[in-house]
Coordinates of C-alpha atoms and ligand atoms in Angstrom, one line a residue:
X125 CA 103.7 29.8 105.7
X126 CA 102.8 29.7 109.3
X127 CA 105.4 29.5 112.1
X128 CA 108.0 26.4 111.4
X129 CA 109.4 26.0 114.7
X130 CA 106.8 23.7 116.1
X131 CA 107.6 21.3 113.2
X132 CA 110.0 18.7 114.3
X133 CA 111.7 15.7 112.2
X134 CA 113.8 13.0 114.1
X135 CA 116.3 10.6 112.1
X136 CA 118.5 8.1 112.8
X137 CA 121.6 9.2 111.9
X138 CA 123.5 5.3 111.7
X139 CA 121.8 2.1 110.3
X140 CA 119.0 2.1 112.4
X141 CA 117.4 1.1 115.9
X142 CA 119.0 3.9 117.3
X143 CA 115.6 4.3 120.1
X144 CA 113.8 7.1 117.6
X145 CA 110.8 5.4 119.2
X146 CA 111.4 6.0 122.8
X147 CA 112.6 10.2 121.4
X148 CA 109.1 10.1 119.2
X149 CA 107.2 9.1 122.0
X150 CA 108.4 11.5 123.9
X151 CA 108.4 14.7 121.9
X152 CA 104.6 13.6 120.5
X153 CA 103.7 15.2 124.1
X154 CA 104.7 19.1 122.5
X155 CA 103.2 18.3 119.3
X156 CA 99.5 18.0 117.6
X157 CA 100.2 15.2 114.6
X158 CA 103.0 12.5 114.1
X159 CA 103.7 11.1 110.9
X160 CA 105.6 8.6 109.3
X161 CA 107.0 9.6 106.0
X162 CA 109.3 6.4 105.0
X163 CA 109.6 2.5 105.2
X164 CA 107.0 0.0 106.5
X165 CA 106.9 -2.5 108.7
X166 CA 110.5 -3.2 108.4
X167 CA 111.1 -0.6 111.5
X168 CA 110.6 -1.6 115.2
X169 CA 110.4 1.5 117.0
X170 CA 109.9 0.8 121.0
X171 CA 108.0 2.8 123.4
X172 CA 108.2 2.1 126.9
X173 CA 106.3 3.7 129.8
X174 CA 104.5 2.6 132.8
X175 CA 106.3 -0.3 133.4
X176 CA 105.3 -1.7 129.6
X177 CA 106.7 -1.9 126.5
X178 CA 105.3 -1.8 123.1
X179 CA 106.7 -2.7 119.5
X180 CA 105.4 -0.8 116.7
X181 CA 106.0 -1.3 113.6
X182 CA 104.0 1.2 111.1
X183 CA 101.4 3.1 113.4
X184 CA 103.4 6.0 114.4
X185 CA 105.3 5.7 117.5
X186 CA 102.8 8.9 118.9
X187 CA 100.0 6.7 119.3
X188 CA 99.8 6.7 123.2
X189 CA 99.7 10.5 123.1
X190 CA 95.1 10.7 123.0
X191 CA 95.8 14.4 121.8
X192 CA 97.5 13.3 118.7
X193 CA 96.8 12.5 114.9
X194 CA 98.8 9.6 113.3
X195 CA 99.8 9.7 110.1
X196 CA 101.2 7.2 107.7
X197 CA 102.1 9.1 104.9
X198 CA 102.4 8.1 101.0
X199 CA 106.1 7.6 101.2
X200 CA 105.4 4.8 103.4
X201 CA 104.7 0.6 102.1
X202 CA 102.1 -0.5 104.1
X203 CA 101.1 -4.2 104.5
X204 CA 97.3 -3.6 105.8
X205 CA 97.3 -7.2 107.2
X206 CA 100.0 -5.8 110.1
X207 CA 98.8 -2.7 110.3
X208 CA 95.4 -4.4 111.3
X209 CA 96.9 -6.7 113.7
X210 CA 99.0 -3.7 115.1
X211 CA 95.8 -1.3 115.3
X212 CA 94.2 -4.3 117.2
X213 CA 97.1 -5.3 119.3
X214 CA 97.6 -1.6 120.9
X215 CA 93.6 -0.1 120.3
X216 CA 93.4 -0.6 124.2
X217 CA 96.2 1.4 125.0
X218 CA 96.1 4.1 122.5
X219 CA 92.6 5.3 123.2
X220 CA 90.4 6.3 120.0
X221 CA 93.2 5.3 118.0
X222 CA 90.9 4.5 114.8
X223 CA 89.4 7.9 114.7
X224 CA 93.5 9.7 115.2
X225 CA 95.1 6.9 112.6
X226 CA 95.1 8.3 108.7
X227 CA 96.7 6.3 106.2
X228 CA 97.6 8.5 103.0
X229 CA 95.4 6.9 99.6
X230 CA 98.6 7.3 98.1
X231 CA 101.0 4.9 100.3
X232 CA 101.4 2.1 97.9
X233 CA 100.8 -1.1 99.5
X234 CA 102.6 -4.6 100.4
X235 CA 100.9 -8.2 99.2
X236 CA 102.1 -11.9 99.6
X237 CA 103.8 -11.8 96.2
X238 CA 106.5 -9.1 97.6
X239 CA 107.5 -11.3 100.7
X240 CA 107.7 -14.3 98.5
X241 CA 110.1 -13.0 95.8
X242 CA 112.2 -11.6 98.3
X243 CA 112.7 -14.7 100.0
X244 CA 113.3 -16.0 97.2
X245 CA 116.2 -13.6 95.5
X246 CA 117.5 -13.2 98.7
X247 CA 118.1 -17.3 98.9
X248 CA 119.3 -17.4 94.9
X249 CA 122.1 -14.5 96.1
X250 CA 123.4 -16.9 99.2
X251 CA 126.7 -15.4 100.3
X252 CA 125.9 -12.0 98.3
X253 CA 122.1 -11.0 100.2
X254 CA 121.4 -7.6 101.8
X255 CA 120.0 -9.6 104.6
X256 CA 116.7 -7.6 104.5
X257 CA 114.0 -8.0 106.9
X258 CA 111.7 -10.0 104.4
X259 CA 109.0 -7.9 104.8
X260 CA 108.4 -7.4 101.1
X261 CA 109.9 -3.8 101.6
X262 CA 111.9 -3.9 98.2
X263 CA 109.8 -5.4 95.8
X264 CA 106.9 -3.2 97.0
X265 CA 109.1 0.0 96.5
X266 CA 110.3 -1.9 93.0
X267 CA 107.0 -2.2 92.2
X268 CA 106.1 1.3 93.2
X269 CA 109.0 2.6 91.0
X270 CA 107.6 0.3 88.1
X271 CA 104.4 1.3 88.2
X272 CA 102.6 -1.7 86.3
X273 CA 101.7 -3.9 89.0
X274 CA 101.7 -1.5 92.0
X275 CA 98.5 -0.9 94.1
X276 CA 97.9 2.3 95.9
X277 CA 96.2 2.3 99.5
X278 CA 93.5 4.1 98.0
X279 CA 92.2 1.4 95.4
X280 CA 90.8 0.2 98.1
X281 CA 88.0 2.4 97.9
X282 CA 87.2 0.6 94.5
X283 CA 86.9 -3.1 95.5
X284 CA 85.9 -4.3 92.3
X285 CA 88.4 -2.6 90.0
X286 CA 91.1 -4.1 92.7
X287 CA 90.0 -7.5 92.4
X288 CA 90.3 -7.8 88.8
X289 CA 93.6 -5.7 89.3
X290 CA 95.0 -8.7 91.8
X291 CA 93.7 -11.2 89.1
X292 CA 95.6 -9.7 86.6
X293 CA 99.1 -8.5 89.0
X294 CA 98.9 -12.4 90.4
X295 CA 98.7 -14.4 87.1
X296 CA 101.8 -12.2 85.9
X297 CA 103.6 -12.9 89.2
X298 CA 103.3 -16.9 89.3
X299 CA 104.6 -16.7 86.1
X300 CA 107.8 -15.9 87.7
X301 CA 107.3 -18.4 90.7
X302 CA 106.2 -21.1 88.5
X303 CA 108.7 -20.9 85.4
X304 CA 111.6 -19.2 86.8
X305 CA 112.0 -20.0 90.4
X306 CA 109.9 -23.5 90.3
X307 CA 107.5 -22.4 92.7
X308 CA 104.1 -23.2 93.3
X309 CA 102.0 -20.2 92.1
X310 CA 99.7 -18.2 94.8
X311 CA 95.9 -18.7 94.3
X312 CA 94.5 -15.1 93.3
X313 CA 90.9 -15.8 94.9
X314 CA 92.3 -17.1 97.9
X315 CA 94.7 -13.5 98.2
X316 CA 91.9 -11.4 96.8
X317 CA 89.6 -13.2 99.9
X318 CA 91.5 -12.2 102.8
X319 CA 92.9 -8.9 101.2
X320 CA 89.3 -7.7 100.5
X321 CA 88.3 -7.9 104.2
X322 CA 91.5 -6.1 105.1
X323 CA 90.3 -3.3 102.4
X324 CA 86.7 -3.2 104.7
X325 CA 88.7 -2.4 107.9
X326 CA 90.9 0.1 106.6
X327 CA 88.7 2.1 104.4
X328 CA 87.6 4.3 107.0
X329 CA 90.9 5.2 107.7
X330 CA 92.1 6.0 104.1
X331 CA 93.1 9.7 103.5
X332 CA 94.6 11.9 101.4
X333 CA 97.0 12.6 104.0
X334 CA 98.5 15.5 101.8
X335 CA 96.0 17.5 101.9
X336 CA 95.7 17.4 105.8
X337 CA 98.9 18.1 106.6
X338 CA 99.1 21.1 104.1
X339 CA 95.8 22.3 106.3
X340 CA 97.2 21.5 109.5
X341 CA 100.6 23.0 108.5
X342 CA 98.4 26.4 107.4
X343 CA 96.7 26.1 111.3
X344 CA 99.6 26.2 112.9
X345 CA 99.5 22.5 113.4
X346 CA 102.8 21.3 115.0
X347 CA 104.2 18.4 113.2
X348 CA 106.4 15.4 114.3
X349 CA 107.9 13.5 111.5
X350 CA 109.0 10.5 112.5
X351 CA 111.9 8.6 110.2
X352 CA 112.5 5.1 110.1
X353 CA 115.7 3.5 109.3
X354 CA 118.6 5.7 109.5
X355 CA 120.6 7.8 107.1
X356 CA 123.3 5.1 106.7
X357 CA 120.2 2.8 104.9
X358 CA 119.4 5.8 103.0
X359 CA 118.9 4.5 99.5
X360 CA 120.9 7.4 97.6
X361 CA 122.7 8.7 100.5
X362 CA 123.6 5.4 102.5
X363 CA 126.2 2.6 102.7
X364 CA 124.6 1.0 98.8
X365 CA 123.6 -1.4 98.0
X366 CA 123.3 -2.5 102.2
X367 CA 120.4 0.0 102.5
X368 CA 117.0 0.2 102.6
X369 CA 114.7 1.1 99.2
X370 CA 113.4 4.1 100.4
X371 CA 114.5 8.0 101.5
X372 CA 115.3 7.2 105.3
X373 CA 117.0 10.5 105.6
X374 CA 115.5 13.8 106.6
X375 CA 115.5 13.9 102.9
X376 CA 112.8 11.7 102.7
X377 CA 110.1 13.6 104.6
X378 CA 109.3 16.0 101.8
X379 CA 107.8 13.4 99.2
X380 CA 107.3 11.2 102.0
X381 CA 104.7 13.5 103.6
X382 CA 103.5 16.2 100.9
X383 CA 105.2 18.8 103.7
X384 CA 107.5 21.1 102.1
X385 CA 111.3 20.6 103.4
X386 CA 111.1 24.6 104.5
X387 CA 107.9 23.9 106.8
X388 CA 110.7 22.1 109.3
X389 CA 111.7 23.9 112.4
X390 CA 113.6 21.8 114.0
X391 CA 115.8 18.5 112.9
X392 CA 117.3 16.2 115.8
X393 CA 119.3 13.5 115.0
X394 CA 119.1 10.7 117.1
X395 CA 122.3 8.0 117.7
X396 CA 123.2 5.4 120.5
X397 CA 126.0 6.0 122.4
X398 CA 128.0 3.3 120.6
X399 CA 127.1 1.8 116.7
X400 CA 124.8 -1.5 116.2
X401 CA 123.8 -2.6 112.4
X402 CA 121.7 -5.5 111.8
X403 CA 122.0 -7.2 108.3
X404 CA 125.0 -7.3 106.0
X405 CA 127.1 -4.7 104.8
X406 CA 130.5 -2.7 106.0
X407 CA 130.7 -1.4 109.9
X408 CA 134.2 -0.1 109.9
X409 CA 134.0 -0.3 114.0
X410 CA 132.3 -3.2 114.5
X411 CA 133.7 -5.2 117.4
X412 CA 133.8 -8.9 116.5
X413 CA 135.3 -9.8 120.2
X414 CA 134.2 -10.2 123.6
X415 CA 133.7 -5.9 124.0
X416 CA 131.0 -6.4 121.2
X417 CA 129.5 -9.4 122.8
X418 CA 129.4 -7.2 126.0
X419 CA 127.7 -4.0 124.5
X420 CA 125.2 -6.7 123.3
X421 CA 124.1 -8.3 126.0
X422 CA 124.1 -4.6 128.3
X423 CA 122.2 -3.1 125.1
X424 CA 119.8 -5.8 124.6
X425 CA 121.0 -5.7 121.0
X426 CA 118.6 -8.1 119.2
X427 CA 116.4 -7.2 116.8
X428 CA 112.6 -5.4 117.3
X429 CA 111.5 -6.9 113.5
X430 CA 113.7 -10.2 113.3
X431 CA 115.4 -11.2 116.4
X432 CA 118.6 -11.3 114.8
X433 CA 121.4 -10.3 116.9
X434 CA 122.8 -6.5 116.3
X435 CA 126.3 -6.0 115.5
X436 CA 127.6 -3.5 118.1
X437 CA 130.9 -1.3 118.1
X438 CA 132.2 1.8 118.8
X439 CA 130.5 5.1 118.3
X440 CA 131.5 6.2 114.6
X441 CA 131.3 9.7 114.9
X442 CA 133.0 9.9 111.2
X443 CA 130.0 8.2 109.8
X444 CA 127.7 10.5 112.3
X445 CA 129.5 13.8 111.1
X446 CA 128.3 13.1 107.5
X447 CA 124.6 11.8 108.2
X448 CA 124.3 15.0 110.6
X449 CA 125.5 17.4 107.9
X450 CA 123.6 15.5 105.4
X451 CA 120.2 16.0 107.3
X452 CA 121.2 19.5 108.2
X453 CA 120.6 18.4 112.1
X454 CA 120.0 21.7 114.4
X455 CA 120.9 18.6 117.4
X456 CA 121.6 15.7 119.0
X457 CA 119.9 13.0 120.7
X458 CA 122.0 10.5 122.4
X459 CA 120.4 7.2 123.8
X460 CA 121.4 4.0 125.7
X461 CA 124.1 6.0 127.5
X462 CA 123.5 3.9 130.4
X463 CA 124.7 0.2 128.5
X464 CA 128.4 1.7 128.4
X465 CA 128.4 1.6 131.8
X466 CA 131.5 -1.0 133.3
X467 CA 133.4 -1.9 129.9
X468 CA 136.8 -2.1 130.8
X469 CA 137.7 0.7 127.8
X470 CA 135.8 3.1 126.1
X471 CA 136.5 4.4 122.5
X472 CA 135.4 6.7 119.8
X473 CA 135.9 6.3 116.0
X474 CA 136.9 10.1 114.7
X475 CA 138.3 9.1 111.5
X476 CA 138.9 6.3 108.4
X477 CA 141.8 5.3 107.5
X478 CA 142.9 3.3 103.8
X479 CA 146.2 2.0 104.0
X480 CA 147.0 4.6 106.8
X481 CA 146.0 7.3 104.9
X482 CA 143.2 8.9 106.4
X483 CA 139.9 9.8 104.3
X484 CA 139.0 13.0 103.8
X485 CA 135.3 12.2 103.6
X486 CA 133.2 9.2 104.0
X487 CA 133.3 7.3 101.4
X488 CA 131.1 7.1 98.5
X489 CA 132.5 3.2 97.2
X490 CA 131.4 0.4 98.9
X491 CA 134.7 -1.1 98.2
X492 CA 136.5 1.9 100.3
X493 CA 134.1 1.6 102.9
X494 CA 135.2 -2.0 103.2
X495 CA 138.8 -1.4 103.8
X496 CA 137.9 1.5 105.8
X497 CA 139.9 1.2 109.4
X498 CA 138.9 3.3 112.2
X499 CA 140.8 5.6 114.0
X500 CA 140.2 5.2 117.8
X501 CA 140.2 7.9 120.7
X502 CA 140.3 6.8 123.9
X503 CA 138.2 8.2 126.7
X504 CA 137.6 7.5 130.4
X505 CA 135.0 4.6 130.9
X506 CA 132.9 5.0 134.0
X507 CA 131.2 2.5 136.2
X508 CA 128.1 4.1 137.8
X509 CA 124.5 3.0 137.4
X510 CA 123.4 6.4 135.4
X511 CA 119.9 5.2 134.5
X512 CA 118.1 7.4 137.4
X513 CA 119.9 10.4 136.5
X514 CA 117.4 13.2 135.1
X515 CA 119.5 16.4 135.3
X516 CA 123.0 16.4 133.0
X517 CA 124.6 17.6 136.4
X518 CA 123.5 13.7 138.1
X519 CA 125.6 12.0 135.1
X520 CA 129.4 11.5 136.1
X521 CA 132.1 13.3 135.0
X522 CA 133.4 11.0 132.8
X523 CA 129.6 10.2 131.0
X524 CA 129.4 14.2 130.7
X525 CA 132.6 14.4 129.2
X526 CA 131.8 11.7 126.7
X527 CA 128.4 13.3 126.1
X528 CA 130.7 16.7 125.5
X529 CA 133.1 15.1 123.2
X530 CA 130.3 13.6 121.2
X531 CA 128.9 17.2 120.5
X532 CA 132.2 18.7 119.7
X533 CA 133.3 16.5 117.5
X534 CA 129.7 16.5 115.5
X535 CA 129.6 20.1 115.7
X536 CA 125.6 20.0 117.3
X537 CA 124.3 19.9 120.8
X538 CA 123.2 17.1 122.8
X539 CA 119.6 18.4 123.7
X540 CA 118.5 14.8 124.6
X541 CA 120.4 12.2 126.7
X542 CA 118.2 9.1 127.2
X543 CA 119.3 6.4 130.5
X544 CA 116.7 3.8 130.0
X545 CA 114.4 3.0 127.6
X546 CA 111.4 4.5 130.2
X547 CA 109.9 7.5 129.1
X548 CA 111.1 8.9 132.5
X549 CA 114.3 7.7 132.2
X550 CA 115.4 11.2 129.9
X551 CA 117.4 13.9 130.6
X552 CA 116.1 17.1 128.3
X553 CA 119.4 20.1 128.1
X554 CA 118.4 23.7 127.1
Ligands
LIG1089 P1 114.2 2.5 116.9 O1 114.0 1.5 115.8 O2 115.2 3.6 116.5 O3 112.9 3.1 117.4 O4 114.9 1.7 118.1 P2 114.5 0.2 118.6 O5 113.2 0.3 119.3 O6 114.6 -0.8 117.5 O7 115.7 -0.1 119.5 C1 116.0 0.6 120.7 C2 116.0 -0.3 121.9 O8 116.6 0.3 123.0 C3 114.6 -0.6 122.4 O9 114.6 -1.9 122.9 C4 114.3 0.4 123.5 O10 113.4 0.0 124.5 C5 115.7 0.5 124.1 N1 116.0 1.8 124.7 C6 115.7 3.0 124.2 N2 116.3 4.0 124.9 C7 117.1 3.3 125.8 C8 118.1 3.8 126.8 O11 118.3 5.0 126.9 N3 118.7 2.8 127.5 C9 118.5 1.5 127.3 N4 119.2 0.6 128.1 N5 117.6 1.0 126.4 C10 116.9 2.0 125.6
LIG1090 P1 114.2 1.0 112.4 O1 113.1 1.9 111.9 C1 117.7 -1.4 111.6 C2 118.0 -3.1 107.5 C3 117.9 -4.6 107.3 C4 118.8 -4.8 106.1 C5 118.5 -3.6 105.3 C6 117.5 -3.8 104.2 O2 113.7 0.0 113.5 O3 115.4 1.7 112.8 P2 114.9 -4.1 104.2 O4 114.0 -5.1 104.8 O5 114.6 -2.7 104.6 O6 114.9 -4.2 102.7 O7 116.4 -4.4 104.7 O8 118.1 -2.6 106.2 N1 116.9 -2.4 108.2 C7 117.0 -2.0 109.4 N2 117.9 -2.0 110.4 N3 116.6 -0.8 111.8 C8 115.6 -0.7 110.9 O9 114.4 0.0 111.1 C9 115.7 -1.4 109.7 N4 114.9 -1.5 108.6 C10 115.7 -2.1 107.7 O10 118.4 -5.3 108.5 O11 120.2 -4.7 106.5
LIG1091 MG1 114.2 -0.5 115.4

């Protein structure tokens, strides 16, 4: 195996949105491909440079680098109808992006059917949902996992055989609409219509994207693997059942990519400077007060996919410590420093406690999790405007400090501090 330490893999190490977007973006510069290894378009990774942003949701947040190949890998659901619309929506700004985008034949593939039923479960649960993104993320991994009725990217390259295979996978599926959830049924000519001109525009892009990353991995290649999610929506490893369906640890990039774990240089956790979740599920330092509401509105905490507000709270380094040991991180990324700036106190979460007693480790039962109190230290809050620093020696005291206790107490350096969500706006440490 050739040289690992270009290879790079960056994961959330909470429950998401924690700006592995703006750190992609960034590190795509030092690298030859990117590739996304889990999820689908339930991410929204942001990019920001040149005085515009941009919200992607499965082309790989290195698509504004012209030197590098994007690759959506088979671990990854993709609904061709967005990735179309996102293709066409950045094409102008990501220059040749057709000929750099490869979509692995093996990526199993997201239809009407999936975004219908999970509406619909998600309604029959009422007080109990996940509150997914409705994105058919799920029922597309369910499917994938079930085999019968799941469609590869690559039957696309056999138009005929997929139409008869939608025939068939839509007559068993209003079955279900019609007699268990009294639904109207979808009309299989009517799918098979608009899916078969999504097949057209894709097929040129249609790889096995296995194969091409083994070769590029043989060339000396460097590699950026991009997560989506974080380890916290992990669906072995994280807070279940309030996680995503799919490997959204480092974990996942192996199958996710056809890389072997061992080709990895280099993993870098990424976290905010305080928590945010989105959905339900336990946040043992969620702040449900006017702090929260604060971080918020500094943070613009409100969904990239769904618009729904984020729940913010304090930085829970106890959840962090586990994710980063989990993943194996060599170090840290810390973003949206700058949003703590002026709260009138400033905490970290170093510990849980269950009736006082504290935990050992993080718990495995969702039922601990929920009575899971955090234990709170107190450091010194700062008021300074830090988003134009670009050397760690421009931050104040107290944001180094903070920056310093964060590593300590994670046991990893902070190689990346990020001020703004600008490209520029970055402060890289040795
Ligand atoms: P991702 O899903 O992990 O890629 O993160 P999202 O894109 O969903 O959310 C991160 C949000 O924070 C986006 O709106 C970014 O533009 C923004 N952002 C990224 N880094 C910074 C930062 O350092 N400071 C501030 N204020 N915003 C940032
Ligand atoms: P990025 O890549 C934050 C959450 C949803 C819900 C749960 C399950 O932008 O960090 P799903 O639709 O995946 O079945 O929803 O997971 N979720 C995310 N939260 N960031 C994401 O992606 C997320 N993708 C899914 O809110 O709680
Ligand atoms: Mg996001």
């Amino acid at each position: 195996m050739k040289s690992r330490e270009g290879n790079t893999l960056i994961v959330g190490l909470t429950w998401g949105d924690e700006a592995k977007g703006k750190i992609v973006d960034l590190l795509a510069a030092e690298h030859d491909v990117v590739v996304r290894y889990n999820g689908g378009n339930n991410a929204g990774h942001t990019v920001a440079f040149g005085g515009r942003t941009y919200k992607l949701h499965l082309v790989p947040s290195g698509l504004f680098r012209e030197g590098t190949t994007c690759v959506i890998g088979g671990g990854v659901v993709v609904d061709p109808k967005v990735l179309l619309e996102e293709i066409a929506r950045h094409e102008a700004q990501a220059p040749r992006l057709r000929q750099r985008l490869l979509v692995s034949s093996r990526a199993h593939t997201i239809w009407p059917w999936h975004s219908k039923i999970e509406a619909l479960s998600e309604k029959h649960q009422g007080k109990g949902k996940i509150g997914t993104t409705l994105r058919g993320i799920g029922p597309a991994y369910a499917d994938k996992a079930n085999r019968v009725h799941a469609i590869r990217m690559g039957e696309f390259l056999r138009p005929e055989h997929l139409r008869r295979k939608v025939e068939r996978v839509v007559e068993a599926r209003n079955e279900a609409f019609t007699k268990i959830y009294g639904d109207p049924p979808l009309d299989a000519a009517a799918v098979w219509r608009e899916y078969a001109a999504y097949g057209e525009a894709v097929r040129p892009m249609i790889a096995d994207t296995t194969a091409y990353l083994l070769g590029a991995v043989e060339r000396g290649k460097r590699i950026l693997f991009e997560g989506a999610q974080g380890t916290l929506l992990d669906i072995d490893h994280g807070t279940y059942p309030y996680v995503t369906s799919s490997s959204a640890s480092a974990a996942g990039a192996w199958p996710g990519s056809g890389v072997p774990a061992r080709a990895i240089g280099q993993v870098l956790g990424v976290v905010k400077a305080y928590t945010t979740r989105v959905g339900e599920g336990p946040f043992p330092t969620e702040l449900k007060d006017a702090l929260g509401d604060q971080i918020r509105e500094q943070g613009h905490e409100y969904g990239t996919t769904t618009g729904r507000p984020r729940r913010c709270g304090w930085l829970d380094t106890f959840a962090i410590r586990y994710s980063a040991r989990l993943n194996g991180i060599d170090a840290i990324a810390i973003t949206l420093l700058d949003v703590l700036r002026g709260l009138p106190q400033l905490k970290v979460c170093t510990a849980y406690a269950v009736d006082g007693k504290p935990l050992a480790e993080f718990p495995d039962d969702p039922a601990v999790l929920e009575q899971a109190r955090p234990v709170l230290e107190d450091l010194e809050p700062w008021t300074e405007d830090i988003s134009a620093a670009r050397k760690f020696t421009d931050l104040p005291r107290t944001a180094r400090a903070y920056v310093k206790r964060v590593e300590e107490i994670i046991g990893a350096p902070v190689r990346v501090i990020s001020v703004g969500p600008d490209r520029e706006q970055t402060i890289r440490r040795p």
